[in-house]
GROMACS .gro file of C-alpha atoms in nm:
model
  351
    1MET     CA    1   3.759  -2.866   0.889
    2ALA     CA    2   3.425  -3.106   0.859
    3GLN     CA    3   3.179  -3.018   0.656
    4ALA     CA    4   2.886  -3.059   0.995
    5ALA     CA    5   3.091  -2.694   1.125
    6ARG     CA    6   3.104  -2.530   0.830
    7ASP     CA    7   2.716  -2.556   0.770
    8VAL     CA    8   2.649  -2.459   1.151
    9ILE     CA    9   2.870  -2.208   1.030
   10ILE     CA   10   2.766  -2.000   0.754
   11LYS     CA   11   2.387  -2.118   0.890
   12TYR     CA   12   2.471  -1.858   1.148
   13MET     CA   13   2.666  -1.595   0.933
   14LYS     CA   14   2.249  -1.572   0.708
   15LYS     CA   15   2.022  -1.371   0.964
   16HIS     CA   16   1.719  -1.665   1.147
   17ILE     CA   17   1.378  -1.469   1.049
   18LEU     CA   18   1.084  -1.670   1.160
   19VAL     CA   19   0.770  -1.640   0.958
   20THR     CA   20   0.479  -1.721   1.128
   21GLY     CA   21   0.186  -1.716   0.861
   22GLY     CA   22   0.476  -1.845   0.621
   23THR     CA   23   0.188  -2.183   0.466
   24GLY     CA   24  -0.070  -1.822   0.401
   25TYR     CA   25  -0.118  -1.644   0.037
   26ILE     CA   26   0.135  -1.371   0.166
   27GLY     CA   27   0.382  -1.598   0.380
   28SER     CA   28   0.457  -1.816   0.081
   29HIS     CA   29   0.509  -1.608  -0.129
   30THR     CA   30   0.755  -1.373   0.104
   31VAL     CA   31   0.963  -1.767   0.206
   32VAL     CA   32   1.020  -1.786  -0.172
   33GLU     CA   33   1.198  -1.416  -0.238
   34LEU     CA   34   1.308  -1.440   0.081
   35LEU     CA   35   1.501  -1.717  -0.030
   36LYS     CA   36   1.592  -1.617  -0.312
   37ASN     CA   37   1.880  -1.411  -0.157
   38PRO     CA   38   2.157  -1.640   0.019
   39ASP     CA   39   2.250  -1.384   0.355
   40TYR     CA   40   1.832  -1.557   0.473
   41THR     CA   41   1.715  -1.839   0.640
   42VAL     CA   42   1.377  -1.910   0.662
   43ASP     CA   43   1.133  -2.086   0.998
   44ILE     CA   44   0.803  -2.098   0.908
   45ILE     CA   45   0.509  -2.123   1.205
   46ASP     CA   46   0.160  -2.209   1.037
   47ASN     CA   47  -0.126  -2.434   1.269
   48LEU     CA   48  -0.285  -2.469   0.876
   49ALA     CA   49  -0.604  -2.391   0.947
   50ASN     CA   50  -0.628  -2.130   0.648
   51SER     CA   51  -0.318  -2.291   0.441
   52LYS     CA   52  -0.171  -2.622   0.376
   53ALA     CA   53   0.125  -2.824   0.495
   54GLU     CA   54   0.189  -2.890   0.057
   55VAL     CA   55   0.279  -2.515   0.076
   56ILE     CA   56   0.651  -2.653   0.264
   57ASP     CA   57   0.719  -2.828  -0.093
   58ARG     CA   58   0.605  -2.630  -0.369
   59ILE     CA   59   0.799  -2.340  -0.184
   60GLU     CA   60   1.153  -2.599  -0.211
   61GLN     CA   61   0.999  -2.650  -0.549
   62ILE     CA   62   1.081  -2.330  -0.689
   63THR     CA   63   1.402  -2.257  -0.518
   64ASN     CA   64   1.600  -2.532  -0.387
   65ILE     CA   65   1.523  -2.473  -0.019
   66ARG     CA   66   1.368  -2.657   0.194
   67PRO     CA   67   1.216  -2.433   0.542
   68ASN     CA   68   1.238  -2.584   0.830
   69PHE     CA   69   0.828  -2.607   0.886
   70ILE     CA   70   0.729  -2.612   1.262
   71GLU     CA   71   0.327  -2.709   1.274
   72GLY     CA   72   0.159  -2.542   1.560
   73ASP     CA   73   0.005  -2.265   1.698
   74LEU     CA   74   0.078  -1.965   1.865
   75LEU     CA   75  -0.211  -1.871   2.132
   76ASP     CA   76   0.045  -2.174   2.284
   77LYS     CA   77   0.279  -1.979   2.474
   78LYS     CA   78   0.511  -2.293   2.512
   79ILE     CA   79   0.533  -2.446   2.124
   80VAL     CA   80   0.631  -2.049   2.095
   81GLU     CA   81   0.915  -2.035   2.419
   82LYS     CA   82   1.090  -2.387   2.287
   83LEU     CA   83   1.063  -2.201   1.855
   84PHE     CA   84   1.296  -1.918   2.065
   85THR     CA   85   1.513  -2.095   2.317
   86GLU     CA   86   1.594  -2.349   2.016
   87ASN     CA   87   1.675  -2.137   1.752
   88HIS     CA   88   1.850  -1.715   1.772
   89TYR     CA   89   1.630  -1.575   1.536
   90ASP     CA   90   1.728  -1.185   1.393
   91SER     CA   91   1.377  -1.084   1.268
   92VAL     CA   92   1.026  -1.176   1.295
   93MET     CA   93   0.769  -1.167   1.015
   94HIS     CA   94   0.416  -1.202   1.116
   95PHE     CA   95   0.169  -1.252   0.883
   96ALA     CA   96   0.000  -1.528   1.133
   97GLY     CA   97  -0.374  -1.436   1.228
   98LEU     CA   98  -0.750  -1.496   1.138
   99LYS     CA   99  -0.845  -1.229   0.869
  100ALA     CA  100  -1.192  -1.336   0.724
  101VAL     CA  101  -1.412  -1.025   0.754
  102GLY     CA  102  -1.777  -1.201   0.730
  103GLU     CA  103  -1.591  -1.440   1.029
  104SER     CA  104  -1.453  -1.204   1.178
  105VAL     CA  105  -1.861  -1.049   1.260
  106GLU     CA  106  -1.965  -1.344   1.296
  107LYS     CA  107  -1.696  -1.481   1.595
  108PRO     CA  108  -1.514  -1.162   1.715
  109LEU     CA  109  -1.415  -1.324   1.966
  110ASP     CA  110  -1.167  -1.550   1.807
  111TYR     CA  111  -1.128  -1.307   1.661
  112TYR     CA  112  -0.948  -1.120   1.922
  113GLU     CA  113  -0.792  -1.327   2.080
  114ASN     CA  114  -0.661  -1.552   1.793
  115ASN     CA  115  -0.435  -1.260   1.629
  116LEU     CA  116  -0.432  -0.984   1.945
  117GLN     CA  117  -0.277  -1.221   2.207
  118SER     CA  118  -0.072  -1.420   1.944
  119THR     CA  119   0.100  -1.097   1.901
  120ILE     CA  120   0.152  -1.089   2.268
  121ASN     CA  121   0.294  -1.385   2.268
  122ILE     CA  122   0.618  -1.383   1.983
  123LEU     CA  123   0.651  -1.006   2.129
  124ASN     CA  124   0.756  -1.205   2.459
  125MET     CA  125   0.937  -1.375   2.313
  126MET     CA  126   1.075  -1.167   2.115
  127LYS     CA  127   1.136  -0.948   2.427
  128LYS     CA  128   1.230  -1.240   2.651
  129TYR     CA  129   1.543  -1.325   2.330
  130ASN     CA  130   1.678  -1.017   2.227
  131VAL     CA  131   1.500  -0.999   1.872
  132LYS     CA  132   1.457  -0.689   1.752
  133GLU     CA  133   1.300  -0.702   1.458
  134PHE     CA  134   0.974  -0.720   1.388
  135ILE     CA  135   0.799  -0.649   1.083
  136PHE     CA  136   0.363  -0.704   1.066
  137SER     CA  137   0.121  -0.767   0.784
  138SER     CA  138  -0.137  -0.498   0.865
  139SER     CA  139  -0.438  -0.361   0.622
  140ALA     CA  140  -0.557  -0.091   0.512
  141THR     CA  141  -0.886  -0.151   0.668
  142VAL     CA  142  -0.750   0.029   1.021
  143TYR     CA  143  -0.768   0.350   0.800
  144GLY     CA  144  -1.221   0.257   0.812
  145LEU     CA  145  -1.450   0.569   0.655
  146GLN     CA  146  -1.216   0.809   0.473
  147ASP     CA  147  -1.301   1.144   0.308
  148THR     CA  148  -1.113   1.121   0.078
  149PRO     CA  149  -1.068   0.765  -0.114
  150GLU     CA  150  -0.637   0.838  -0.154
  151CYS     CA  151  -0.456   0.704   0.152
  152VAL     CA  152  -0.182   0.823   0.356
  153GLU     CA  153  -0.003   0.687   0.710
  154THR     CA  154  -0.011   0.998   0.845
  155MET     CA  155  -0.341   0.980   0.832
  156GLN     CA  156  -0.604   0.925   1.217
  157THR     CA  157  -0.578   0.531   1.252
  158GLY     CA  158  -0.893   0.327   1.398
  159GLN     CA  159  -1.208   0.565   1.359
  160ASN     CA  160  -1.491   0.429   1.174
  161LEU     CA  161  -1.299   0.097   1.154
  162THR     CA  162  -1.667  -0.205   0.997
  163ASN     CA  163  -1.549  -0.507   1.104
  164PRO     CA  164  -1.365  -0.652   1.435
  165TYR     CA  165  -1.084  -0.826   1.171
  166GLY     CA  166  -0.946  -0.463   1.119
  167ARG     CA  167  -0.961  -0.309   1.539
  168THR     CA  168  -0.787  -0.629   1.562
  169LYS     CA  169  -0.479  -0.534   1.321
  170TYR     CA  170  -0.513  -0.156   1.424
  171PHE     CA  171  -0.469  -0.268   1.795
  172ILE     CA  172  -0.153  -0.455   1.731
  173GLU     CA  173  -0.046  -0.209   1.525
  174GLU     CA  174  -0.119  -0.032   1.866
  175ILE     CA  175   0.075  -0.244   2.093
  176ILE     CA  176   0.301  -0.194   1.862
  177LYS     CA  177   0.413   0.083   1.895
  178ASP     CA  178   0.336   0.082   2.286
  179TYR     CA  179   0.579  -0.219   2.263
  180ALA     CA  180   0.849   0.007   2.095
  181LEU     CA  181   0.809   0.274   2.308
  182THR     CA  182   0.983   0.015   2.646
  183ASP     CA  183   1.311  -0.072   2.406
  184PRO     CA  184   1.486   0.187   2.179
  185GLU     CA  185   1.648  -0.064   2.021
  186PHE     CA  186   1.374  -0.249   1.890
  187LYS     CA  187   1.213  -0.243   1.520
  188GLY     CA  188   0.896  -0.271   1.421
  189VAL     CA  189   0.762  -0.172   1.093
  190ILE     CA  190   0.355  -0.201   1.032
  191LEU     CA  191   0.269  -0.296   0.641
  192ARG     CA  192  -0.017  -0.163   0.537
  193TYR     CA  193  -0.168  -0.403   0.257
  194PHE     CA  194  -0.455  -0.270   0.003
  195ASN     CA  195  -0.575  -0.602  -0.224
  196PRO     CA  196  -0.289  -0.887  -0.336
  197VAL     CA  197  -0.434  -1.044  -0.617
  198GLY     CA  198  -0.218  -1.301  -0.865
  199ALA     CA  199   0.011  -1.588  -0.811
  200HIS     CA  200   0.378  -1.682  -0.820
  201ALA     CA  201   0.453  -1.729  -1.213
  202SER     CA  202   0.545  -2.106  -1.176
  203GLY     CA  203   0.197  -2.181  -1.104
  204LEU     CA  204   0.289  -2.354  -0.762
  205LEU     CA  205   0.197  -2.086  -0.501
  206GLY     CA  206  -0.179  -1.860  -0.491
  207GLU     CA  207  -0.445  -1.797  -0.287
  208ASP     CA  208  -0.703  -2.039  -0.198
  209PRO     CA  209  -0.922  -1.926   0.137
  210ASN     CA  210  -1.124  -2.147   0.320
  211GLY     CA  211  -1.483  -2.078   0.347
  212ILE     CA  212  -1.681  -1.898   0.080
  213PRO     CA  213  -1.476  -1.601   0.010
  214ASN     CA  214  -1.553  -1.178   0.041
  215ASN     CA  215  -1.288  -1.065  -0.191
  216LEU     CA  216  -1.282  -0.984  -0.551
  217MET     CA  217  -1.019  -1.215  -0.679
  218PRO     CA  218  -1.096  -1.485  -0.539
  219VAL     CA  219  -1.476  -1.523  -0.597
  220ILE     CA  220  -1.405  -1.454  -0.904
  221MET     CA  221  -1.123  -1.727  -0.932
  222ARG     CA  222  -1.431  -1.911  -0.838
  223VAL     CA  223  -1.732  -1.835  -1.012
  224TYR     CA  224  -1.479  -1.975  -1.332
  225THR     CA  225  -1.443  -2.260  -1.195
  226GLY     CA  226  -1.866  -2.351  -1.080
  227ASP     CA  227  -1.773  -2.313  -0.808
  228ILE     CA  228  -2.006  -1.982  -0.717
  229PRO     CA  229  -2.283  -1.996  -1.000
  230VAL     CA  230  -2.301  -1.561  -1.065
  231LEU     CA  231  -2.002  -1.300  -0.957
  232SER     CA  232  -2.202  -1.066  -0.750
  233ILE     CA  233  -2.131  -0.686  -0.781
  234TYR     CA  234  -2.252  -0.418  -0.514
  235GLY     CA  235  -2.370  -0.176  -0.702
  236ASP     CA  236  -2.347   0.038  -1.016
  237ASP     CA  237  -2.445   0.314  -0.950
  238TYR     CA  238  -2.126   0.501  -0.781
  239ASP     CA  239  -1.982   0.828  -0.893
  240THR     CA  240  -1.695   0.614  -1.025
  241GLU     CA  241  -1.670   0.613  -1.399
  242ASP     CA  242  -1.892   0.285  -1.465
  243GLY     CA  243  -2.035   0.284  -1.149
  244THR     CA  244  -1.829  -0.025  -0.959
  245ALA     CA  245  -1.667   0.098  -0.638
  246ARG     CA  246  -1.328   0.132  -0.726
  247ARG     CA  247  -0.935  -0.012  -0.461
  248ASP     CA  248  -0.569  -0.097  -0.539
  249TYR     CA  249  -0.515  -0.422  -0.631
  250ILE     CA  250  -0.141  -0.470  -0.572
  251HIS     CA  251   0.056  -0.867  -0.759
  252VAL     CA  252   0.077  -1.026  -0.451
  253VAL     CA  253   0.465  -1.097  -0.526
  254ASP     CA  254   0.561  -0.704  -0.547
  255LEU     CA  255   0.348  -0.753  -0.212
  256ALA     CA  256   0.635  -0.991  -0.066
  257GLN     CA  257   0.939  -0.847  -0.210
  258GLY     CA  258   0.817  -0.518  -0.068
  259HIS     CA  259   0.910  -0.726   0.296
  260ILE     CA  260   1.283  -0.747   0.121
  261ALA     CA  261   1.327  -0.385   0.118
  262CYS     CA  262   1.140  -0.394   0.464
  263LEU     CA  263   1.483  -0.598   0.615
  264ASN     CA  264   1.699  -0.426   0.360
  265HIS     CA  265   1.655  -0.077   0.554
  266ILE     CA  266   1.503  -0.200   0.919
  267LYS     CA  267   1.530   0.127   1.131
  268ALA     CA  268   1.535   0.172   1.547
  269GLY     CA  269   1.210   0.238   1.604
  270VAL     CA  270   0.834   0.177   1.426
  271SER     CA  271   0.815   0.272   1.094
  272ILE     CA  272   0.483   0.257   0.863
  273TYR     CA  273   0.390   0.219   0.535
  274ASN     CA  274   0.191   0.120   0.251
  275LEU     CA  275   0.173  -0.130   0.016
  276GLY     CA  276   0.008  -0.022  -0.314
  277THR     CA  277  -0.032   0.049  -0.652
  278GLY     CA  278  -0.178   0.367  -0.531
  279ARG     CA  279  -0.321   0.339  -0.867
  280PRO     CA  280  -0.738   0.156  -0.818
  281THR     CA  281  -0.877  -0.090  -1.083
  282SER     CA  282  -1.244  -0.073  -1.063
  283VAL     CA  283  -1.539  -0.400  -0.993
  284LYS     CA  284  -1.607  -0.404  -1.399
  285GLU     CA  285  -1.253  -0.349  -1.505
  286MET     CA  286  -1.081  -0.632  -1.277
  287ILE     CA  287  -1.376  -0.822  -1.452
  288ALA     CA  288  -1.290  -0.662  -1.793
  289ALA     CA  289  -0.881  -0.816  -1.730
  290PHE     CA  290  -0.967  -1.179  -1.647
  291GLU     CA  291  -1.222  -1.209  -1.897
  292GLU     CA  292  -0.988  -1.140  -2.156
  293ALA     CA  293  -0.706  -1.329  -2.015
  294SER     CA  294  -0.954  -1.614  -1.974
  295GLY     CA  295  -1.094  -1.591  -2.279
  296GLU     CA  296  -1.399  -1.642  -2.106
  297LYS     CA  297  -1.748  -1.446  -1.986
  298LEU     CA  298  -1.778  -1.406  -1.610
  299PRO     CA  299  -2.146  -1.489  -1.547
  300THR     CA  300  -2.216  -1.152  -1.362
  301GLN     CA  301  -2.567  -0.937  -1.140
  302ILE     CA  302  -2.645  -0.626  -1.016
  303VAL     CA  303  -2.731  -0.657  -0.668
  304GLU     CA  304  -2.714  -0.358  -0.335
  305ARG     CA  305  -2.389  -0.223  -0.178
  306ARG     CA  306  -2.285  -0.380   0.113
  307ALA     CA  307  -2.306  -0.173   0.390
  308GLY     CA  308  -1.944   0.038   0.490
  309ASP     CA  309  -1.861  -0.052   0.080
  310LEU     CA  310  -1.689   0.269   0.056
  311PRO     CA  311  -1.698   0.454  -0.331
  312GLU     CA  312  -1.299   0.443  -0.439
  313CYS     CA  313  -0.974   0.377  -0.184
  314TRP     CA  314  -0.678   0.315  -0.266
  315ALA     CA  315  -0.285   0.381  -0.132
  316ASP     CA  316  -0.020   0.634  -0.152
  317PRO     CA  317   0.336   0.457  -0.259
  318SER     CA  318   0.506   0.732  -0.187
  319LYS     CA  319   0.704   0.631   0.088
  320ALA     CA  320   0.780   0.348   0.048
  321ASN     CA  321   0.892   0.461  -0.240
  322ALA     CA  322   1.128   0.709  -0.151
  323GLU     CA  323   1.224   0.530   0.193
  324LEU     CA  324   1.228   0.173   0.055
  325GLY     CA  325   1.303   0.206  -0.216
  326TRP     CA  326   1.004   0.002  -0.354
  327LYS     CA  327   0.718  -0.022  -0.644
  328THR     CA  328   0.518  -0.213  -0.816
  329ASN     CA  329   0.657  -0.364  -1.103
  330LEU     CA  330   0.356  -0.639  -1.244
  331THR     CA  331   0.002  -0.518  -1.331
  332ILE     CA  332  -0.361  -0.628  -1.274
  333ALA     CA  333  -0.270  -0.825  -1.691
  334ASP     CA  334   0.011  -1.012  -1.521
  335ALA     CA  335  -0.131  -1.152  -1.211
  336MET     CA  336  -0.476  -1.232  -1.390
  337ARG     CA  337  -0.224  -1.468  -1.634
  338ASP     CA  338  -0.133  -1.571  -1.255
  339THR     CA  339  -0.372  -1.680  -1.108
  340LEU     CA  340  -0.476  -1.852  -1.435
  341ASN     CA  341  -0.231  -2.096  -1.415
  342TYR     CA  342  -0.196  -2.162  -1.122
  343LEU     CA  343  -0.504  -2.282  -1.110
  344LYS     CA  344  -0.487  -2.437  -1.421
  345HIS     CA  345  -0.191  -2.605  -1.204
  346GLU     CA  346  -0.463  -2.667  -0.959
  347GLY     CA  347  -0.653  -2.869  -1.193
  348LYS     CA  348  -0.916  -2.595  -1.152
  349THR     CA  349  -1.064  -2.455  -1.445
  350HIS     CA  350  -1.393  -2.364  -1.584
  351ALA     CA  351  -1.742  -2.575  -1.613
   0.00000   0.00000   0.00000
């Protein structure tokens, strides 16, 4: 048999996965984990609005496999249909979307149009071309303001949401649930992320958001590099041990591996899982962990609390532990080490 024919047969024996937003922070790390498995082949579509094409080169450096990359916008129905007419996909992992909380408040219509319509376009093509498996990148923001700091999947969602970004995640979850009712063969997974941090151990992949970051870890990174002069701590009078807010920070590689566990255990209907550690870490503890890893003291200032910020919030990950056989293995110290390694690789040292 000719080599070309063998290559075609091998390709179609593998599970073909479309990863939307696959050059982004979480998407790129998940692609790396997918490509570690010889049973998967991966296509990435991304409009590069908040990422760079060179990420594909870096994925290839890490895995020795170059995923097929399509630069395109999921709002363009022709591009999306072309993808599905030219390829048979077994699964779609949907990471693509606008995700800056502050920007969503300033530009709500952009967030509703982009995040909802792109998902609807993908689901329409999945329906048309008989693709049954869908894994969605959701967020713990859908829990809103709860009476208890520990979030469980059975909690009511969509109440007391504080920004349009969180509402788009909630609305998409509801769209997925409604769509699943129309097709008993549909296998949907909603993954509610808590707070991804860290980078790939190689230093080749990490978080580098455009604009002014809203999350703690990117701010710490930019204070360290001198791009932000001082790290603002929003309140030190919370009812916590050190007075600062506590959150569940999960290493991005652990998070990526959660997606692989979903592929291995996906089932009909819609399954919802928290992906978090179940262990909260305070703002001051995060800063101290970075300072210990870097050997540098960061300039900080205490400022007023932000409206809508909770004192504490963390995941109950027991459902994912039990049903997916997944658990976190990496620590905050690991995340700080890997983040510094990424900054060093990028040539971004402290000022």
